[in-house]
Amino acid sequence: MSWRVLVLTAVAALAGAGPLLGAQTFGSWLDPYRGNAQRLIAAAQENDFAWQRLAELTDTYGARPAWSENLSRAIVWAAEAMKNDGLENVRTERVMVPRWVRGLESAEIVEPPRHPIVMLGLGGTVATPPGGLEADVLVVSNFDDLRVKRAHVPGRIVLFDVAYTTYAETMSYRTGGARLAAEYGAAAVLVRSVGPIGLRTAHTGSVNYAPGQPQIPAAAIAVEDANRIARLATAGRRVRVRLVTSGHMEPDVASANVVAEITGRERPEEIVLLGGHLDSWDVGTGASDDGAGCIITWEALRLMKKLGLRPRRTVRLVLWTNEEHGMHGATAYGVKYAHAAGNHVLAIESDSGVFAPASLGFSGSAAGRLVVSQIATLLAPLGLQEIGAGGGGPDIDPIAQAGNVPALAYLGDASRLFQIHHTAADTVERIAPEELSKAAAAIAAITYVVAEMPERIPR
Ligand SMILES: [Zn+2]
């Protein structure tokens, strides 16, 4: 049974036209792909190749901000390694990216007596005056609290002491806090680090300034330092902080997306797209964000080559540049391939780490979800057969939107990821080889079936 018959039958059944098909009939159209999917899953898990490659990337090239020589060299390394894997049409596609330089930075409480603060300037922050700035701290618990206290804002350093709920919610203070505080006349902004626990690490990430508005220095501080300042303020104590940031922009530099393919044997123009972003922040080594995503999607192609599999459609791997500070790689890909957006059959992004318990998320039509859910039954040995919500991601969004492309995401456990996200602690030892191999196995099997099955995933 083809999936099309399956979908029509299931839709009819849901509409009350008949009983749902039994589980066995549901899966029977998958029978031709079962063997190779199992071979891919086994090959991904037979050793720790993926982890060793991730360690090679992160140990050799370290932190890889888009504008850095580290990333430029990692791009050359990746392209060479892809060629050595036997991948096809390996190329780098030039993208201009902004260059932001962090420079020297520090923060300390100077009143009550001196206490160093663990901090990281937010990506894109402007500099304090030479020698830094010193001001009283105004602690606020959210944007509404800032509005209520706006009369006290001018000249102060505003601390957004906002406890972590979800990344999407809490990061809005990191990206948008400086904008609102500047509007009210703040001298600078500190943001409690966006993460569920404190291990006295600061979490960086982008700050967004409003065009035409004053730009004020912005930094993340460790959860424990935010707590301390908040406790002192609650006790009615005056807290005075000295902040030094040196961030500044320099002229744009050339970077690149790295692209490799396995050309489809029957429909080379139809593309299953997958990848992660090769750039990272300038602290840690970007092992989870997003070295892991690059390696596990790359593994799908390497393993197909190793097993001699050439699916019907083209499988295209892209390691995007500069996801972290403006998504220039994703934008450039969307523009370059806009003419072929509709030829993208499925877009898969991995940018959420691989920490267990992981899951798969899908965004697309109900009919598409039904087919992908059927394919995912092949992942039962990995415990990944449930397809949840939340496919897509920043790097595939432009092309997915242009072509109304169904999107899939590998979603590592967020509570573990955001302990280390954008910190100096995002290193390879956080990642278990089995978790990485399992993710590679799941992505390889799904990619293969989607590229091989006779009909496209319904949009
Ligand atoms: Zn990322």
CSV table of C-alpha atoms and ligand atoms in Angstrom, one decimal:
chain,number,residue,atom,x,y,z
A,1,MET,CA,0.0,0.0,0.0
A,2,SER,CA,1.4,3.4,-0.9
A,3,TRP,CA,1.2,6.1,1.7
A,4,ARG,CA,-1.3,8.0,-0.5
A,5,VAL,CA,-3.8,5.2,-0.2
A,6,LEU,CA,-2.9,5.1,3.4
A,7,VAL,CA,-3.6,8.7,3.9
A,8,LEU,CA,-6.9,8.7,2.0
A,9,THR,CA,-8.0,5.7,3.9
A,10,ALA,CA,-7.1,7.1,7.2
A,11,VAL,CA,-8.7,10.4,6.4
A,12,ALA,CA,-11.8,8.6,5.3
A,13,ALA,CA,-11.8,6.6,8.5
A,14,LEU,CA,-11.3,9.7,10.7
A,15,ALA,CA,-14.3,11.2,8.9
A,16,GLY,CA,-16.4,8.3,10.0
A,17,ALA,CA,-16.4,6.5,6.6
A,18,GLY,CA,-14.9,3.3,7.9
A,19,PRO,CA,-12.7,1.6,10.6
A,20,LEU,CA,-9.1,2.7,10.9
A,21,LEU,CA,-6.6,0.3,9.4
A,22,GLY,CA,-4.8,-2.1,11.6
A,23,ALA,CA,-1.3,-1.3,12.6
A,24,GLN,CA,0.1,-4.0,10.4
A,25,THR,CA,-1.6,-2.7,7.2
A,26,PHE,CA,-0.6,0.8,8.2
A,27,GLY,CA,3.1,0.0,8.1
A,28,SER,CA,3.1,-2.4,5.1
A,29,TRP,CA,4.1,0.3,2.5
A,30,LEU,CA,7.3,0.7,4.5
A,31,ASP,CA,8.3,-2.9,4.0
A,32,PRO,CA,10.7,-2.2,1.0
A,33,TYR,CA,12.7,0.3,3.2
A,34,ARG,CA,12.8,-1.6,6.4
A,35,GLY,CA,16.0,-3.5,5.7
A,36,ASN,CA,18.1,-0.5,4.7
A,37,ALA,CA,16.7,1.6,7.5
A,38,GLN,CA,17.8,-1.1,10.0
A,39,ARG,CA,21.2,-1.2,8.3
A,40,LEU,CA,21.6,2.5,8.7
A,41,ILE,CA,20.5,2.4,12.4
A,42,ALA,CA,23.0,-0.4,13.1
A,43,ALA,CA,25.8,1.3,11.3
A,44,ALA,CA,25.3,4.5,13.2
A,45,GLN,CA,25.5,2.7,16.5
A,46,GLU,CA,28.3,0.2,15.8
A,47,ASN,CA,31.0,2.6,17.0
A,48,ASP,CA,31.6,6.2,18.4
A,49,PHE,CA,32.6,7.7,15.0
A,50,ALA,CA,30.2,10.6,15.4
A,51,TRP,CA,31.5,11.5,18.8
A,52,GLN,CA,35.1,11.2,17.6
A,53,ARG,CA,34.4,13.5,14.7
A,54,LEU,CA,32.6,16.0,17.0
A,55,ALA,CA,35.6,15.9,19.4
A,56,GLU,CA,37.9,16.5,16.4
A,57,LEU,CA,35.9,19.5,15.4
A,58,THR,CA,35.6,21.1,18.8
A,59,ASP,CA,39.1,20.2,20.0
A,60,THR,CA,40.8,21.5,16.8
A,61,TYR,CA,38.7,24.6,16.1
A,62,GLY,CA,37.2,25.4,19.5
A,63,ALA,CA,34.8,28.4,19.6
A,64,ARG,CA,33.7,29.2,16.1
A,65,PRO,CA,31.9,32.6,15.9
A,66,ALA,CA,31.0,33.2,12.3
A,67,TRP,CA,33.5,36.0,11.8
A,68,SER,CA,36.4,34.1,13.2
A,69,GLU,CA,39.4,32.4,11.7
A,70,ASN,CA,38.5,29.3,13.7
A,71,LEU,CA,35.3,29.0,11.7
A,72,SER,CA,37.0,29.7,8.4
A,73,ARG,CA,39.4,26.9,9.2
A,74,ALA,CA,36.6,24.6,10.4
A,75,ILE,CA,34.8,25.2,7.1
A,76,VAL,CA,37.9,24.1,5.1
A,77,TRP,CA,38.3,21.0,7.3
A,78,ALA,CA,34.6,20.1,6.9
A,79,ALA,CA,34.7,20.3,3.2
A,80,GLU,CA,37.8,18.2,3.0
A,81,ALA,CA,36.4,15.6,5.3
A,82,MET,CA,33.2,15.5,3.3
A,83,LYS,CA,35.2,14.8,0.2
A,84,ASN,CA,37.1,12.1,2.0
A,85,ASP,CA,33.7,10.5,3.0
A,86,GLY,CA,32.9,10.3,-0.7
A,87,LEU,CA,30.1,12.9,-0.6
A,88,GLU,CA,29.3,14.6,-3.9
A,89,ASN,CA,29.1,18.2,-5.1
A,90,VAL,CA,31.0,19.4,-2.0
A,91,ARG,CA,31.2,23.1,-2.1
A,92,THR,CA,31.4,26.2,0.1
A,93,GLU,CA,28.9,29.0,-0.7
A,94,ARG,CA,30.1,32.4,0.3
A,95,VAL,CA,28.2,34.5,2.8
A,96,MET,CA,29.2,37.9,4.2
A,97,VAL,CA,28.8,38.1,8.0
A,98,PRO,CA,29.0,40.9,10.5
A,99,ARG,CA,32.1,40.9,12.7
A,100,TRP,CA,31.6,41.7,16.4
A,101,VAL,CA,34.6,41.8,18.7
A,102,ARG,CA,34.1,41.2,22.4
A,103,GLY,CA,37.2,42.7,23.8
A,104,LEU,CA,38.0,43.0,27.5
A,105,GLU,CA,35.1,43.0,29.9
A,106,SER,CA,34.3,42.7,33.6
A,107,ALA,CA,31.8,43.5,36.2
A,108,GLU,CA,31.9,43.9,40.0
A,109,ILE,CA,29.8,45.0,42.9
A,110,VAL,CA,31.6,48.0,44.4
A,111,GLU,CA,29.0,48.8,47.0
A,112,PRO,CA,28.5,47.0,49.4
A,113,PRO,CA,32.3,46.1,49.4
A,114,ARG,CA,33.8,44.6,46.4
A,115,HIS,CA,32.6,41.3,44.8
A,116,PRO,CA,33.4,40.1,41.3
A,117,ILE,CA,30.5,39.2,39.1
A,118,VAL,CA,30.7,36.3,36.6
A,119,MET,CA,29.6,37.9,33.4
A,120,LEU,CA,29.6,37.7,29.6
A,121,GLY,CA,28.8,40.7,27.4
A,122,LEU,CA,25.8,39.8,25.2
A,123,GLY,CA,26.7,39.2,21.5
A,124,GLY,CA,26.6,42.5,19.7
A,125,THR,CA,26.8,44.7,22.8
A,126,VAL,CA,28.3,48.1,22.6
A,127,ALA,CA,31.2,49.2,24.8
A,128,THR,CA,31.1,51.2,28.0
A,129,PRO,CA,33.1,54.4,28.1
A,130,PRO,CA,36.8,53.7,28.3
A,131,GLY,CA,37.5,52.5,31.9
A,132,GLY,CA,33.9,51.4,32.3
A,133,LEU,CA,30.8,52.9,34.0
A,134,GLU,CA,29.6,52.8,37.6
A,135,ALA,CA,26.0,53.1,38.6
A,136,ASP,CA,23.4,52.0,41.1
A,137,VAL,CA,21.4,48.9,40.1
A,138,LEU,CA,17.7,48.8,39.7
A,139,VAL,CA,16.4,45.2,39.9
A,140,VAL,CA,13.3,44.4,37.9
A,141,SER,CA,11.5,41.1,37.6
A,142,ASN,CA,9.9,41.5,34.1
A,143,PHE,CA,9.0,44.1,31.5
A,144,ASP,CA,5.9,45.3,33.4
A,145,ASP,CA,8.0,45.8,36.5
A,146,LEU,CA,10.4,47.9,34.5
A,147,ARG,CA,7.5,50.0,33.2
A,148,VAL,CA,6.2,50.5,36.8
A,149,LYS,CA,9.7,51.6,38.0
A,150,ARG,CA,10.5,53.7,34.9
A,151,ALA,CA,10.9,56.9,36.9
A,152,HIS,CA,13.9,55.3,38.7
A,153,VAL,CA,15.6,54.0,35.5
A,154,PRO,CA,17.5,57.1,34.2
A,155,GLY,CA,21.3,56.7,34.9
A,156,ARG,CA,20.9,53.3,36.5
A,157,ILE,CA,22.1,49.8,35.5
A,158,VAL,CA,18.9,47.8,35.1
A,159,LEU,CA,19.1,44.1,36.2
A,160,PHE,CA,16.5,41.9,34.6
A,161,ASP,CA,16.3,39.2,37.3
A,162,VAL,CA,13.9,36.9,35.5
A,163,ALA,CA,13.8,33.2,36.5
A,164,TYR,CA,14.1,30.7,33.7
A,165,THR,CA,10.9,29.2,32.5
A,166,THR,CA,11.4,28.2,28.8
A,167,TYR,CA,14.2,29.4,26.5
A,168,ALA,CA,11.7,31.1,24.2
A,169,GLU,CA,10.1,33.0,27.0
A,170,THR,CA,13.2,34.0,29.1
A,171,MET,CA,15.4,34.9,26.2
A,172,SER,CA,13.2,37.8,25.3
A,173,TYR,CA,14.8,39.7,28.2
A,174,ARG,CA,18.3,39.0,26.8
A,175,THR,CA,17.3,40.1,23.3
A,176,GLY,CA,14.9,42.9,24.1
A,177,GLY,CA,15.8,44.1,27.6
A,178,ALA,CA,18.4,46.6,26.5
A,179,ARG,CA,16.0,48.2,24.0
A,180,LEU,CA,13.3,49.0,26.6
A,181,ALA,CA,15.7,50.0,29.3
A,182,ALA,CA,17.5,52.4,26.9
A,183,GLU,CA,14.2,54.0,26.0
A,184,TYR,CA,13.7,54.8,29.7
A,185,GLY,CA,17.2,56.2,30.1
A,186,ALA,CA,19.2,53.3,31.6
A,187,ALA,CA,23.0,53.4,31.6
A,188,ALA,CA,23.4,49.7,31.0
A,189,VAL,CA,21.6,46.4,31.3
A,190,LEU,CA,22.4,43.2,33.1
A,191,VAL,CA,20.4,40.1,32.5
A,192,ARG,CA,20.2,37.0,34.7
A,193,SER,CA,21.6,34.2,32.6
A,194,VAL,CA,19.0,32.3,30.5
A,195,GLY,CA,19.3,28.8,32.0
A,196,PRO,CA,17.5,26.5,34.4
A,197,ILE,CA,20.2,26.2,37.0
A,198,GLY,CA,23.2,28.2,38.2
A,199,LEU,CA,26.7,26.8,38.2
A,200,ARG,CA,28.1,30.3,38.3
A,201,THR,CA,28.4,30.4,34.5
A,202,ALA,CA,27.2,33.2,32.4
A,203,HIS,CA,25.2,32.5,29.2
A,204,THR,CA,25.8,34.9,26.3
A,205,GLY,CA,23.6,35.3,23.2
A,206,SER,CA,22.5,38.1,21.0
A,207,VAL,CA,21.1,41.4,22.2
A,208,ASN,CA,18.9,43.4,19.7
A,209,TYR,CA,19.0,47.1,19.6
A,210,ALA,CA,16.3,49.2,18.0
A,211,PRO,CA,17.3,51.2,15.0
A,212,GLY,CA,17.6,54.9,15.8
A,213,GLN,CA,17.4,54.2,19.6
A,214,PRO,CA,20.3,54.7,22.0
A,215,GLN,CA,22.4,51.6,22.4
A,216,ILE,CA,23.5,50.7,25.9
A,217,PRO,CA,26.0,48.1,27.1
A,218,ALA,CA,24.4,44.7,27.9
A,219,ALA,CA,25.7,41.7,29.7
A,220,ALA,CA,24.6,38.4,31.1
A,221,ILE,CA,25.5,37.6,34.7
A,222,ALA,CA,25.6,34.2,36.6
A,223,VAL,CA,22.4,33.2,38.3
A,224,GLU,CA,24.1,33.3,41.7
A,225,ASP,CA,25.2,36.9,41.1
A,226,ALA,CA,21.7,38.0,40.0
A,227,ASN,CA,20.3,36.3,43.2
A,228,ARG,CA,22.8,38.1,45.4
A,229,ILE,CA,22.1,41.5,43.9
A,230,ALA,CA,18.3,40.9,44.2
A,231,ARG,CA,18.6,39.8,47.8
A,232,LEU,CA,20.6,42.9,48.7
A,233,ALA,CA,18.1,45.1,46.9
A,234,THR,CA,15.1,43.4,48.6
A,235,ALA,CA,16.8,44.1,51.9
A,236,GLY,CA,16.9,47.8,51.0
A,237,ARG,CA,20.6,47.9,50.4
A,238,ARG,CA,22.1,50.1,47.8
A,239,VAL,CA,23.9,48.0,45.2
A,240,ARG,CA,26.4,49.8,43.0
A,241,VAL,CA,28.1,48.0,40.1
A,242,ARG,CA,31.1,48.8,37.9
A,243,LEU,CA,30.7,47.4,34.4
A,244,VAL,CA,33.3,47.3,31.6
A,245,THR,CA,32.4,46.1,28.1
A,246,SER,CA,34.5,46.7,24.9
A,247,GLY,CA,32.2,45.1,22.3
A,248,HIS,CA,32.3,46.8,18.9
A,249,MET,CA,31.5,46.0,15.3
A,250,GLU,CA,34.1,45.8,12.5
A,251,PRO,CA,33.7,45.6,8.8
A,252,ASP,CA,31.8,42.5,7.5
A,253,VAL,CA,33.9,39.4,6.6
A,254,ALA,CA,33.5,36.5,4.2
A,255,SER,CA,32.2,33.2,5.6
A,256,ALA,CA,30.4,30.3,4.0
A,257,ASN,CA,27.8,27.6,4.2
A,258,VAL,CA,29.3,24.1,3.5
A,259,VAL,CA,27.2,22.0,1.2
A,260,ALA,CA,27.5,18.3,0.2
A,261,GLU,CA,25.1,15.9,-1.5
A,262,ILE,CA,24.3,12.5,-2.6
A,263,THR,CA,22.7,13.0,-6.0
A,264,GLY,CA,19.4,11.3,-6.4
A,265,ARG,CA,19.3,8.4,-8.9
A,266,GLU,CA,15.9,9.1,-10.3
A,267,ARG,CA,14.8,12.6,-9.2
A,268,PRO,CA,18.0,14.5,-8.6
A,269,GLU,CA,16.1,17.8,-8.7
A,270,GLU,CA,14.0,16.9,-5.6
A,271,ILE,CA,15.9,17.5,-2.4
A,272,VAL,CA,15.8,16.3,1.2
A,273,LEU,CA,17.6,19.0,3.0
A,274,LEU,CA,19.3,18.5,6.4
A,275,GLY,CA,21.9,20.2,8.5
A,276,GLY,CA,23.0,22.3,11.5
A,277,HIS,CA,25.0,25.4,12.0
A,278,LEU,CA,28.8,25.2,12.1
A,279,ASP,CA,29.3,28.6,13.9
A,280,SER,CA,29.0,28.9,17.6
A,281,TRP,CA,29.4,31.6,20.2
A,282,ASP,CA,32.8,32.7,21.2
A,283,VAL,CA,32.9,30.9,24.5
A,284,GLY,CA,32.9,27.1,25.0
A,285,THR,CA,33.5,25.0,21.9
A,286,GLY,CA,29.9,24.9,20.5
A,287,ALA,CA,29.7,21.1,21.0
A,288,SER,CA,26.0,21.0,21.6
A,289,ASP,CA,25.2,24.3,19.9
A,290,ASP,CA,25.6,23.2,17.2
A,291,GLY,CA,28.5,20.9,16.5
A,292,ALA,CA,26.3,18.0,17.4
A,293,GLY,CA,23.7,19.0,14.9
A,294,CYS,CA,26.3,19.3,12.2
A,295,ILE,CA,27.8,15.9,12.9
A,296,ILE,CA,24.6,13.9,13.2
A,297,THR,CA,23.1,15.2,10.0
A,298,TRP,CA,26.4,14.7,8.2
A,299,GLU,CA,26.4,11.1,9.5
A,300,ALA,CA,23.2,10.5,7.5
A,301,LEU,CA,25.1,11.1,4.2
A,302,ARG,CA,28.3,9.4,5.3
A,303,LEU,CA,26.5,6.2,6.4
A,304,MET,CA,24.4,6.1,3.1
A,305,LYS,CA,27.7,6.3,1.2
A,306,LYS,CA,29.3,3.7,3.4
A,307,LEU,CA,26.4,1.3,2.8
A,308,GLY,CA,26.3,2.0,-0.9
A,309,LEU,CA,22.8,3.6,-0.8
A,310,ARG,CA,21.8,6.1,-3.5
A,311,PRO,CA,18.2,7.1,-2.9
A,312,ARG,CA,15.8,8.2,-5.6
A,313,ARG,CA,16.0,11.9,-4.5
A,314,THR,CA,19.0,14.1,-3.7
A,315,VAL,CA,20.1,14.3,-0.1
A,316,ARG,CA,21.7,17.7,0.6
A,317,LEU,CA,23.6,18.5,3.7
A,318,VAL,CA,24.2,22.1,4.7
A,319,LEU,CA,26.3,23.3,7.6
A,320,TRP,CA,25.1,26.9,7.9
A,321,THR,CA,27.2,29.9,9.0
A,322,ASN,CA,26.2,32.6,11.4
A,323,GLU,CA,23.1,31.2,12.9
A,324,GLU,CA,24.0,32.8,16.2
A,325,HIS,CA,24.4,36.4,15.3
A,326,GLY,CA,21.9,37.2,12.5
A,327,MET,CA,21.2,33.9,10.6
A,328,HIS,CA,23.1,35.1,7.5
A,329,GLY,CA,23.8,31.6,6.3
A,330,ALA,CA,20.1,30.6,6.4
A,331,THR,CA,19.1,33.8,4.7
A,332,ALA,CA,21.7,33.3,2.0
A,333,TYR,CA,20.6,29.7,1.4
A,334,GLY,CA,17.0,30.8,1.1
A,335,VAL,CA,17.8,33.5,-1.4
A,336,LYS,CA,20.2,31.3,-3.5
A,337,TYR,CA,17.7,28.4,-3.7
A,338,ALA,CA,14.5,30.4,-3.8
A,339,HIS,CA,13.9,29.3,-7.4
A,340,ALA,CA,14.0,25.6,-6.2
A,341,ALA,CA,12.2,26.1,-2.8
A,342,GLY,CA,9.3,24.0,-4.0
A,343,ASN,CA,11.7,21.1,-4.9
A,344,HIS,CA,12.6,20.7,-1.2
A,345,VAL,CA,10.7,17.6,-0.1
A,346,LEU,CA,11.6,17.8,3.6
A,347,ALA,CA,13.9,20.0,5.6
A,348,ILE,CA,15.5,18.6,8.8
A,349,GLU,CA,17.3,20.7,11.3
A,350,SER,CA,19.2,19.7,14.4
A,351,ASP,CA,19.9,22.6,16.7
A,352,SER,CA,18.6,21.5,20.1
A,353,GLY,CA,21.4,19.2,21.2
A,354,VAL,CA,21.0,15.4,21.6
A,355,PHE,CA,20.5,15.0,25.3
A,356,ALA,CA,18.2,12.2,26.3
A,357,PRO,CA,15.2,12.0,26.5
A,358,ALA,CA,15.2,13.3,22.9
A,359,SER,CA,12.3,13.4,20.5
A,360,LEU,CA,11.4,14.3,16.9
A,361,GLY,CA,9.2,17.3,16.1
A,362,PHE,CA,7.3,17.9,12.8
A,363,SER,CA,5.8,21.0,11.3
A,364,GLY,CA,3.6,20.6,8.2
A,365,SER,CA,0.2,19.4,7.1
A,366,ALA,CA,-1.9,16.7,8.8
A,367,ALA,CA,-1.3,14.5,5.8
A,368,GLY,CA,2.4,15.0,6.0
A,369,ARG,CA,2.4,14.3,9.7
A,370,LEU,CA,0.6,11.0,9.1
A,371,VAL,CA,3.3,9.9,6.6
A,372,VAL,CA,6.2,11.0,8.8
A,373,SER,CA,4.6,9.2,11.8
A,374,GLN,CA,4.4,6.1,9.8
A,375,ILE,CA,8.1,6.3,8.8
A,376,ALA,CA,9.0,7.0,12.5
A,377,THR,CA,7.7,3.5,13.4
A,378,LEU,CA,11.0,2.4,12.0
A,379,LEU,CA,12.7,4.2,14.9
A,380,ALA,CA,10.9,2.1,17.6
A,381,PRO,CA,14.2,0.3,18.4
A,382,LEU,CA,15.6,3.8,19.3
A,383,GLY,CA,12.5,4.8,21.3
A,384,LEU,CA,11.9,7.7,18.9
A,385,GLN,CA,8.8,6.6,17.2
A,386,GLU,CA,6.6,9.4,18.5
A,387,ILE,CA,6.5,12.5,16.3
A,388,GLY,CA,5.7,15.6,18.4
A,389,ALA,CA,5.2,19.3,17.5
A,390,GLY,CA,8.0,21.8,16.7
A,391,GLY,CA,9.7,20.9,13.5
A,392,GLY,CA,11.7,23.5,11.7
A,393,GLY,CA,14.4,25.8,13.1
A,394,PRO,CA,16.1,29.1,12.2
A,395,ASP,CA,18.4,27.7,9.5
A,396,ILE,CA,15.7,25.9,7.5
A,397,ASP,CA,12.9,28.4,8.1
A,398,PRO,CA,13.6,30.7,5.1
A,399,ILE,CA,13.6,27.9,2.5
A,400,ALA,CA,10.8,26.0,4.3
A,401,GLN,CA,8.6,29.1,4.2
A,402,ALA,CA,9.5,29.9,0.6
A,403,GLY,CA,8.6,26.4,-0.5
A,404,ASN,CA,5.9,25.4,2.0
A,405,VAL,CA,8.3,22.6,2.9
A,406,PRO,CA,7.5,20.1,5.7
A,407,ALA,CA,10.1,20.4,8.5
A,408,LEU,CA,11.5,18.0,11.0
A,409,ALA,CA,13.7,18.7,14.0
A,410,TYR,CA,15.7,16.5,16.3
A,411,LEU,CA,15.0,17.8,19.8
A,412,GLY,CA,17.3,17.0,22.7
A,413,ASP,CA,16.1,17.4,26.2
A,414,ALA,CA,15.9,21.2,26.8
A,415,SER,CA,16.4,21.2,30.5
A,416,ARG,CA,19.9,19.7,30.0
A,417,LEU,CA,20.8,21.7,26.9
A,418,PHE,CA,20.0,25.0,28.6
A,419,GLN,CA,22.3,24.3,31.5
A,420,ILE,CA,25.2,24.8,29.2
A,421,HIS,CA,23.8,26.7,26.2
A,422,HIS,CA,26.0,29.7,25.1
A,423,THR,CA,28.4,29.1,28.0
A,424,ALA,CA,32.0,28.2,28.4
A,425,ALA,CA,30.7,24.7,29.5
A,426,ASP,CA,29.3,23.8,26.1
A,427,THR,CA,32.0,21.2,25.4
A,428,VAL,CA,32.2,17.7,24.1
A,429,GLU,CA,32.4,15.9,27.4
A,430,ARG,CA,28.8,16.9,28.1
A,431,ILE,CA,27.7,14.7,25.3
A,432,ALA,CA,27.5,10.9,25.6
A,433,PRO,CA,28.6,9.0,22.5
A,434,GLU,CA,25.5,6.8,22.5
A,435,GLU,CA,23.2,9.8,22.5
A,436,LEU,CA,25.0,11.2,19.5
A,437,SER,CA,25.0,7.9,17.6
A,438,LYS,CA,21.3,7.4,18.4
A,439,ALA,CA,20.4,10.8,17.0
A,440,ALA,CA,22.5,10.1,13.8
A,441,ALA,CA,20.7,6.7,13.5
A,442,ALA,CA,17.3,8.3,13.6
A,443,ILE,CA,18.1,11.1,11.2
A,444,ALA,CA,19.8,8.7,8.7
A,445,ALA,CA,16.8,6.3,8.6
A,446,ILE,CA,14.2,9.0,8.2
A,447,THR,CA,16.3,10.8,5.6
A,448,TYR,CA,16.8,7.7,3.6
A,449,VAL,CA,13.1,6.7,3.5
A,450,VAL,CA,11.9,10.2,2.6
A,451,ALA,CA,14.5,10.4,-0.2
A,452,GLU,CA,13.7,6.9,-1.4
A,453,MET,CA,9.9,6.5,-1.3
A,454,PRO,CA,8.1,6.9,-4.6
A,455,GLU,CA,6.0,9.9,-3.7
A,456,ARG,CA,6.8,13.1,-1.9
A,457,ILE,CA,5.7,13.8,1.6
A,458,PRO,CA,2.3,15.7,1.3
A,459,ARG,CA,2.6,19.4,1.8
B,1,ZN,ZN,22.3,26.8,17.7
